[in-house]
Coordinates of C-alpha atoms and ligand atoms in Angstrom, one line a residue:
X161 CA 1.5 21.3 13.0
X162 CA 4.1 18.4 13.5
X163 CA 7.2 19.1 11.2
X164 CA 8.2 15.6 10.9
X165 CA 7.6 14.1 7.9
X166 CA 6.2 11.0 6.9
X167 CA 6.4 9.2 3.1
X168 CA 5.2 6.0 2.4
X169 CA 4.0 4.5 -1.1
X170 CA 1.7 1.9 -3.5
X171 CA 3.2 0.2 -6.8
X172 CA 0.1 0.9 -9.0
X173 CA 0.1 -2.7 -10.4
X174 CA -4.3 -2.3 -10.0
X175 CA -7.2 -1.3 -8.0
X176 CA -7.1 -1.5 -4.0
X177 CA -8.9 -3.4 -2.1
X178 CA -10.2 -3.9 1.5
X179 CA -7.2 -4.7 2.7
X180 CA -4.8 -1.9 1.6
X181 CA -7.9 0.1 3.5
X182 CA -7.6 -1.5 6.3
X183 CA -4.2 -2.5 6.5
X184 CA -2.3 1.0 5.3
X185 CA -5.1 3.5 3.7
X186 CA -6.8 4.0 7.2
X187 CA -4.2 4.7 9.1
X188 CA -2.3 7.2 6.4
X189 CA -4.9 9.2 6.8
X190 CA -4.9 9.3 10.5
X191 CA -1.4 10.6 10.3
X192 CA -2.6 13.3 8.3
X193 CA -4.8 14.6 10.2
X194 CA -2.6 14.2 13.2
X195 CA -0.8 16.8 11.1
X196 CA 2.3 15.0 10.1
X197 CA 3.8 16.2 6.4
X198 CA 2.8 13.5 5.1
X199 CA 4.1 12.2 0.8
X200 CA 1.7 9.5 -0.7
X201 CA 3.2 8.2 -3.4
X202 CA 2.2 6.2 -6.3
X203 CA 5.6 4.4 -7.7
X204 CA 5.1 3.7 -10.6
X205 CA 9.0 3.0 -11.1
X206 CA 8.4 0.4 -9.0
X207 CA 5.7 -1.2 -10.4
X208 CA 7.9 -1.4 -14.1
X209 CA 10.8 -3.2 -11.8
X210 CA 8.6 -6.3 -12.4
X211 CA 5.5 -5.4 -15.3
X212 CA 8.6 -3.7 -17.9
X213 CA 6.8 -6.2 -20.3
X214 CA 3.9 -5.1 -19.5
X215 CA 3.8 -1.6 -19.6
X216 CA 0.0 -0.6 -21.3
X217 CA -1.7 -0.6 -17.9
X218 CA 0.8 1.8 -15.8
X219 CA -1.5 4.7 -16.6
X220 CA -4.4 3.0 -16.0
X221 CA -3.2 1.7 -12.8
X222 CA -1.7 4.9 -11.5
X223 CA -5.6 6.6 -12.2
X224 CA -6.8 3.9 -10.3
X225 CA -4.7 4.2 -6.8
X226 CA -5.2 7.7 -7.2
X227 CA -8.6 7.4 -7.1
X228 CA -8.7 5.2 -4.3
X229 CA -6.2 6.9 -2.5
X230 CA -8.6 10.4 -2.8
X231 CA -11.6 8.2 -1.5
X232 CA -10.2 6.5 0.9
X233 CA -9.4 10.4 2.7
X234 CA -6.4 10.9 1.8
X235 CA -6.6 15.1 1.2
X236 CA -4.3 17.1 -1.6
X237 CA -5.0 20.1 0.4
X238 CA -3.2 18.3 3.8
X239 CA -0.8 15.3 2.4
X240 CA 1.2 15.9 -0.9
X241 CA 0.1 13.3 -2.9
X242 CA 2.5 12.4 -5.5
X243 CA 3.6 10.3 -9.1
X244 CA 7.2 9.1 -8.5
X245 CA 8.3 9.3 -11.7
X246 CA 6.9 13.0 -12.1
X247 CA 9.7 13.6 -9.8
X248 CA 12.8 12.9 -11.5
X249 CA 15.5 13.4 -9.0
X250 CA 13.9 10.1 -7.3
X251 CA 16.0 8.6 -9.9
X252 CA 19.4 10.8 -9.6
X253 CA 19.4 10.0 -5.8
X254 CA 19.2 6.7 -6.3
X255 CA 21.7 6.7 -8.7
X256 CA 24.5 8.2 -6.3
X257 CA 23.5 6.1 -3.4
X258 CA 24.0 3.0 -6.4
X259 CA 27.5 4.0 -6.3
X260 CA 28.0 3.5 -2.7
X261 CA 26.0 0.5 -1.7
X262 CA 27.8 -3.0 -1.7
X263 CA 25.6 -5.6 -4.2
X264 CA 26.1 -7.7 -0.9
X265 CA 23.6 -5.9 0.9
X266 CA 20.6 -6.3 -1.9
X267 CA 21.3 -9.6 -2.7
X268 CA 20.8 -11.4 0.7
X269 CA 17.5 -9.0 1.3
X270 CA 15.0 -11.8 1.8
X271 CA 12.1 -9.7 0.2
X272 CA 14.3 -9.9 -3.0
X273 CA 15.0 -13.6 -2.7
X274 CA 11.3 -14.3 -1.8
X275 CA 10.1 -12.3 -4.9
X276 CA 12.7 -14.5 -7.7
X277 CA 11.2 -17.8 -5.9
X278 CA 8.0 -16.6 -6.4
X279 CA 7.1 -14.6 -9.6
X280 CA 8.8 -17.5 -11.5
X281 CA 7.0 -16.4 -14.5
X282 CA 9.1 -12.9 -15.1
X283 CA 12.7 -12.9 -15.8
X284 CA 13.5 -10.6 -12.5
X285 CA 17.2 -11.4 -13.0
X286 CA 17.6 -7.5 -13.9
X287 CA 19.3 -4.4 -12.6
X288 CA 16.4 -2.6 -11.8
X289 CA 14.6 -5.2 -9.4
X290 CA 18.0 -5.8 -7.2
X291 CA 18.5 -2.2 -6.9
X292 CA 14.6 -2.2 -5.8
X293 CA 15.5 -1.1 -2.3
X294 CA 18.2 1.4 -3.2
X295 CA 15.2 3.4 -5.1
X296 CA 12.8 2.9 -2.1
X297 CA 15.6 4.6 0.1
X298 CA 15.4 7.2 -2.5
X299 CA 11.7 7.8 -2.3
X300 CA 11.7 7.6 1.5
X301 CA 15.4 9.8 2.4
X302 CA 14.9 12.6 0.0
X303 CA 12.1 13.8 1.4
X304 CA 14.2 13.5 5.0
X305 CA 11.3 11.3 6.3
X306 CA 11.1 10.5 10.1
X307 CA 8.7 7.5 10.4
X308 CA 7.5 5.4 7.1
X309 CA 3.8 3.6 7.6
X310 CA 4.5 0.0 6.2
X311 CA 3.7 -3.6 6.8
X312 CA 6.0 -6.3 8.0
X313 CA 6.6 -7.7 4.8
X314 CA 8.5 -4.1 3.8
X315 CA 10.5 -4.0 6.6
X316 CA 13.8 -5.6 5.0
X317 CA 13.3 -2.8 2.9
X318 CA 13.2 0.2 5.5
X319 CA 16.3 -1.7 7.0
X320 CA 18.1 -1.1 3.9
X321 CA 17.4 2.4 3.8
X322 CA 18.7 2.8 7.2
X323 CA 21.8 1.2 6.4
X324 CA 21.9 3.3 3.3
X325 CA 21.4 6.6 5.5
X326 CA 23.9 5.6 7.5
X327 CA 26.6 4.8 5.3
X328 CA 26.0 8.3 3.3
X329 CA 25.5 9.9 6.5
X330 CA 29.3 8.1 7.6
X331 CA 30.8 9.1 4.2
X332 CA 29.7 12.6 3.5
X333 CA 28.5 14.3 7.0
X334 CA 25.2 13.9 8.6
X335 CA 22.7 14.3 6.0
X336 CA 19.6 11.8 6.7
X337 CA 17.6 11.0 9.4
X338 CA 17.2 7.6 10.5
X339 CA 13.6 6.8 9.3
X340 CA 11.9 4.5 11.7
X341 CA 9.3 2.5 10.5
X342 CA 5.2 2.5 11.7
X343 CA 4.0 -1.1 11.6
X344 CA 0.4 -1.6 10.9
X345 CA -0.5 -4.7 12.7
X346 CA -0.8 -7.9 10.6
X347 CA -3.5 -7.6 8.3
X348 CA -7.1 -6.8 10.3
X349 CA -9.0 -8.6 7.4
X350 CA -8.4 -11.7 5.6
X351 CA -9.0 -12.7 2.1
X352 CA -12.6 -14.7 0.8
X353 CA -10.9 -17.4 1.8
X354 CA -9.4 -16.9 5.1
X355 CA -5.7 -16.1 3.9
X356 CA -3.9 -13.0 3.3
X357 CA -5.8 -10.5 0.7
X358 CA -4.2 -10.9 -2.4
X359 CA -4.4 -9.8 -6.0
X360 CA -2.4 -13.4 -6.6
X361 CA -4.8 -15.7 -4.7
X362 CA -7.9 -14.2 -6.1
X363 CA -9.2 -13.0 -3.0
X364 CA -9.7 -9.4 -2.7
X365 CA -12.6 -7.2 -1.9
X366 CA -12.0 -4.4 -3.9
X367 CA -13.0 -0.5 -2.9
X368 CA -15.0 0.0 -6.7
X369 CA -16.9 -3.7 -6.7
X370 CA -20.1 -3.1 -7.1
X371 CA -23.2 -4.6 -5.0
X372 CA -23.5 -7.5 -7.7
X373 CA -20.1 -8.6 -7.2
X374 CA -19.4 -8.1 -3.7
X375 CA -22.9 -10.5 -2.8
X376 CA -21.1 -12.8 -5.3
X377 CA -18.0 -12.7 -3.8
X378 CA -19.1 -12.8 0.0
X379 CA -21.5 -15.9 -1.5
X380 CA -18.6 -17.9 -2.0
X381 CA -16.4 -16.7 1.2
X382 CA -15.3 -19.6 2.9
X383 CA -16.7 -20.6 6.5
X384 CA -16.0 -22.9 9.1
X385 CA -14.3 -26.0 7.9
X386 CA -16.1 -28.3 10.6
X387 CA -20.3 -27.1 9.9
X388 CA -21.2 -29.4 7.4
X389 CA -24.5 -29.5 8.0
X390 CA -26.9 -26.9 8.6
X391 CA -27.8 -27.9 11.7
X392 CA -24.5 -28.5 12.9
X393 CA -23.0 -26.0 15.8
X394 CA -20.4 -23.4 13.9
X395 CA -17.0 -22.2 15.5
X396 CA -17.4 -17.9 14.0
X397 CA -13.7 -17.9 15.7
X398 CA -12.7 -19.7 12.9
X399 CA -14.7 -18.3 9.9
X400 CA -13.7 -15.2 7.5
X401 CA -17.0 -14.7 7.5
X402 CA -17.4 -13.7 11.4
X403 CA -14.6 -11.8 11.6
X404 CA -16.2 -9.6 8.6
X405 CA -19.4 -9.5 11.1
X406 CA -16.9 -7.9 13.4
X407 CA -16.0 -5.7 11.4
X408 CA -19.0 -4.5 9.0
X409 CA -21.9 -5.5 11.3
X410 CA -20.8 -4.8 14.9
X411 CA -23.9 -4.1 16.2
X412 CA -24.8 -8.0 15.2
X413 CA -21.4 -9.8 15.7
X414 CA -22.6 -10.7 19.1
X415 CA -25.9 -12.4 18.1
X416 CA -24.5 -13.5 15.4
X417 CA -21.7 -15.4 17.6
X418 CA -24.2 -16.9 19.4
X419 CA -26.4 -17.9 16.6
X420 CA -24.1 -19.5 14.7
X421 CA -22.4 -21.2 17.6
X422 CA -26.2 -22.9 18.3
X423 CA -27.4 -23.8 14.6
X424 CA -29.8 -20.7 14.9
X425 CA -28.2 -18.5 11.5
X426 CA -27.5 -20.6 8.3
X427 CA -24.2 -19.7 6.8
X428 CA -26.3 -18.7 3.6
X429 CA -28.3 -16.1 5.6
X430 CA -25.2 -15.3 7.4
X431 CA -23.2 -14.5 4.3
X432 CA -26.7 -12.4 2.6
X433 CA -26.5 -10.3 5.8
X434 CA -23.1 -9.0 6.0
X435 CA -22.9 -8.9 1.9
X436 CA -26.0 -6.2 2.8
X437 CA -23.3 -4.7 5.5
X438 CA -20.2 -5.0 3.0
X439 CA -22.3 -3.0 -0.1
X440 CA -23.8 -0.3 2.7
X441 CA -19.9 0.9 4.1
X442 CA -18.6 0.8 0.5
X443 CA -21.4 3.0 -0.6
X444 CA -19.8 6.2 0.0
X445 CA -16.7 5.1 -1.2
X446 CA -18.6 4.1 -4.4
X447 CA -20.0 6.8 -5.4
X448 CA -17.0 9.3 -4.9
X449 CA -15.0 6.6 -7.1
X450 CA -18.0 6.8 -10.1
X451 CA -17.3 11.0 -10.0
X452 CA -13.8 11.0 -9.7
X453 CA -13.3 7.9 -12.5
X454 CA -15.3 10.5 -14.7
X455 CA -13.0 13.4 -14.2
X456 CA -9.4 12.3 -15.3
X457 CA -8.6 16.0 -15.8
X458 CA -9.4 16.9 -12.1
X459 CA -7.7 13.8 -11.1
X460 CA -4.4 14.9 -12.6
X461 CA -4.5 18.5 -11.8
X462 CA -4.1 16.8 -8.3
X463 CA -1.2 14.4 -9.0
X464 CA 0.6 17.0 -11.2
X465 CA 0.0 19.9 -8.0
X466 CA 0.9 17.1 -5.7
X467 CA 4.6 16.1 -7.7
X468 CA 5.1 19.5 -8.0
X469 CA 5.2 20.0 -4.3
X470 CA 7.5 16.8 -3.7
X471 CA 9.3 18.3 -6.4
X472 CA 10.3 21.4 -4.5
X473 CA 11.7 19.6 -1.3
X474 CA 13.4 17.1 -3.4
X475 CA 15.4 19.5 -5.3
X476 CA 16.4 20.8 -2.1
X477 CA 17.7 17.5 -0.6
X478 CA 19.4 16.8 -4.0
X479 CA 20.7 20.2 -3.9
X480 CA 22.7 19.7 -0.7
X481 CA 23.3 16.3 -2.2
X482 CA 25.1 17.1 -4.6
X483 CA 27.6 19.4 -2.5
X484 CA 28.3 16.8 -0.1
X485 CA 29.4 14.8 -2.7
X486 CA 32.3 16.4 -4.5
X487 CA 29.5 17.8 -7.8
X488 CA 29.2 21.2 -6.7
X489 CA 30.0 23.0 -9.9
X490 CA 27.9 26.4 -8.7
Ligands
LIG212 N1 7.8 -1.3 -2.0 C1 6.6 -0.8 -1.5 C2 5.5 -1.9 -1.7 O1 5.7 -2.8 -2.5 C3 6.2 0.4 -2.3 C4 7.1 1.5 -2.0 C5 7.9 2.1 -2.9 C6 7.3 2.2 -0.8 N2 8.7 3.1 -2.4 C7 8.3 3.2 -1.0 C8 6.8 2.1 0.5 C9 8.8 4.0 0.0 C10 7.2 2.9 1.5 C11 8.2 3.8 1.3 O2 4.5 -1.9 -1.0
LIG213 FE1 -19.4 -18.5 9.6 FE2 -21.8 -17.4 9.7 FE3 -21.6 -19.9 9.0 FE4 -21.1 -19.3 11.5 S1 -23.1 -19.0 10.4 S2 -19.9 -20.6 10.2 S3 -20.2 -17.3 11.3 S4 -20.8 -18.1 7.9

């Protein structure tokens, strides 16, 4: 058993898709059964610092990662998996380390900048989405957490928290440990269309389509730009749909390669075969999402077991917390 820990978290803003498998799910659960003590977290806090308008799905959302989070193999019985707001002192951490961390630091974080450039249609211009990062460091530092998994695009974030660690570290006696981050690579998989996978460009695979949509969806997947016509040569290093081959139909990427490459495979009957290849490794995955979407109750047990756990080593952290910084009142 590894005693470091490891946290790392999804903003339940809807269901997951290929890519969060992929690009984070997969390899959370490889950490866990390398035996790390491992938080999953669903932050929902976070996912209110930009839908506050929209708050009627939250619930529904949160029900959603958590099923895909349980299907994708991530196990209660190994990982604590955890609701961040069903652990409140989340929040009282990060409203100490608010006192110490210069407005400086959150407003020239790029991640923040990108984010009031892009979602244009929310007024972000609030409290709660500047001090974004200063709740992440929460999440991540009072469970003491060595390594967080996370892509790239988060790492302005995890060098925030580091700073934050630091400076509370410098102020009040060595408290944190630097987390380091885990990259997962740049996204294996690409969107339908060949960019990123994302809820915003409309191009997501998601973990409960069903058959019907998924043969729809790869249907329309876009291929290579320069084979117009069906018997013109194909480049699969440049198609979505090859790289899927390569990754859903390995056993035929290399005929495939070669087919394509010599006018023998249409793109239609390329795109029917790996839909087939797409529906058969979701299958599983399926049909533990139809028996867990049916049992809410059992669903919640989990998440309420799982926030009571987090709870316990937060209280501690928060508990020692609170001495280093001048509130001990016994
Ligand atoms: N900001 C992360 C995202 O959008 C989600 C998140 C919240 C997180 N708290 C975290 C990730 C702590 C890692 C660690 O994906
Ligand atoms: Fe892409 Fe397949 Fe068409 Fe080749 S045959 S261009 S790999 S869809």
């Amino acid at each position: 058993m590894e005693d470091r820990s490891i946290l790392s978290g999804m903003r339940p803003t809807g269901p997951l898709h290929i890519g969060h498998l992929f690009g984070a799910l997969k390899n959370w659960k490889k950490l866990q059964d390398e035996g790390y003590n491992c938080f999953y977290m669903i932050a929902d806090w976070h996912a209110l610092s930009t839908e506050y308008a929209n708050p009627q799905k939250i619930k529904e959302n949160v029900e959603e990662v958590a099923i895909d989070f349980l299907v994708s193999g991530l196990d209660p019985e190994k990982s604590t998996i955890f609701v961040q707001s069903l652990v409140p002192e989340h929040s009282e951490l990060h409203l100490l380390f608010s006192m110490f961390v210069p407005v400086p630091w959150l407003e020239r974080n790029p991640v923040y900048k990108e984010q009031m450039q892009e979602l244009k249609d929310k007024d972000l211009h609030t409290y709660g989405f500047l001090g974004y990062p200063v709740l992440q460091a929460a999440d991540i530092l009072i469970y003491k957490a060595n390594y967080v998994p996370i892509g790239v695009d988060q790492l302005p974030h995890l060098e925030l928290t580091r700073e934050i660690a630091r400076r509370f570290n410098y102020l009040y006696g060595e408290t944190f440990p630097i987390p380091e981050p885990l990259l997962t690579e740049t996204p294996k998989i690409p969107g339908t269309d060949g960019r990123k996978m994302s809820k915003s460009y409309n191009n997501c695979i998601y973990l409960k389509d069903t058959p019907e949509i998924i043969r729809e969806k790869v249907s329309k997947m876009f291929t290579d730009p320069k084979r117009i016509y069906r018997k013109d040569p194909g480049h699969p290093e440049t198609c979505p749909v090859f790289l899927y081959h390569g990754i859903f139909n390995k056993e035929r990427a290399g005929e495939i390669e070669k087919e394509c490459k010599e006018a023998i495979i249409g793109c239609t009957d390329c795109k029917k075969e790996l839909a087939e290849k797409v529906i058969e490794f979701l299958k599983d995955i399926r049909e533990k999402r139809e028996k867990l979407s049916k049992n809410k109750e059992y669903l919640w047990k989990i998440l309420k077991k799982g926030s009571e756990k987090a709870r316990k080593v937060a209280i501690e952290t928060l508990k020692e917390v609170k001495i280093k910084t001048g509130l001990n009142y016994g």
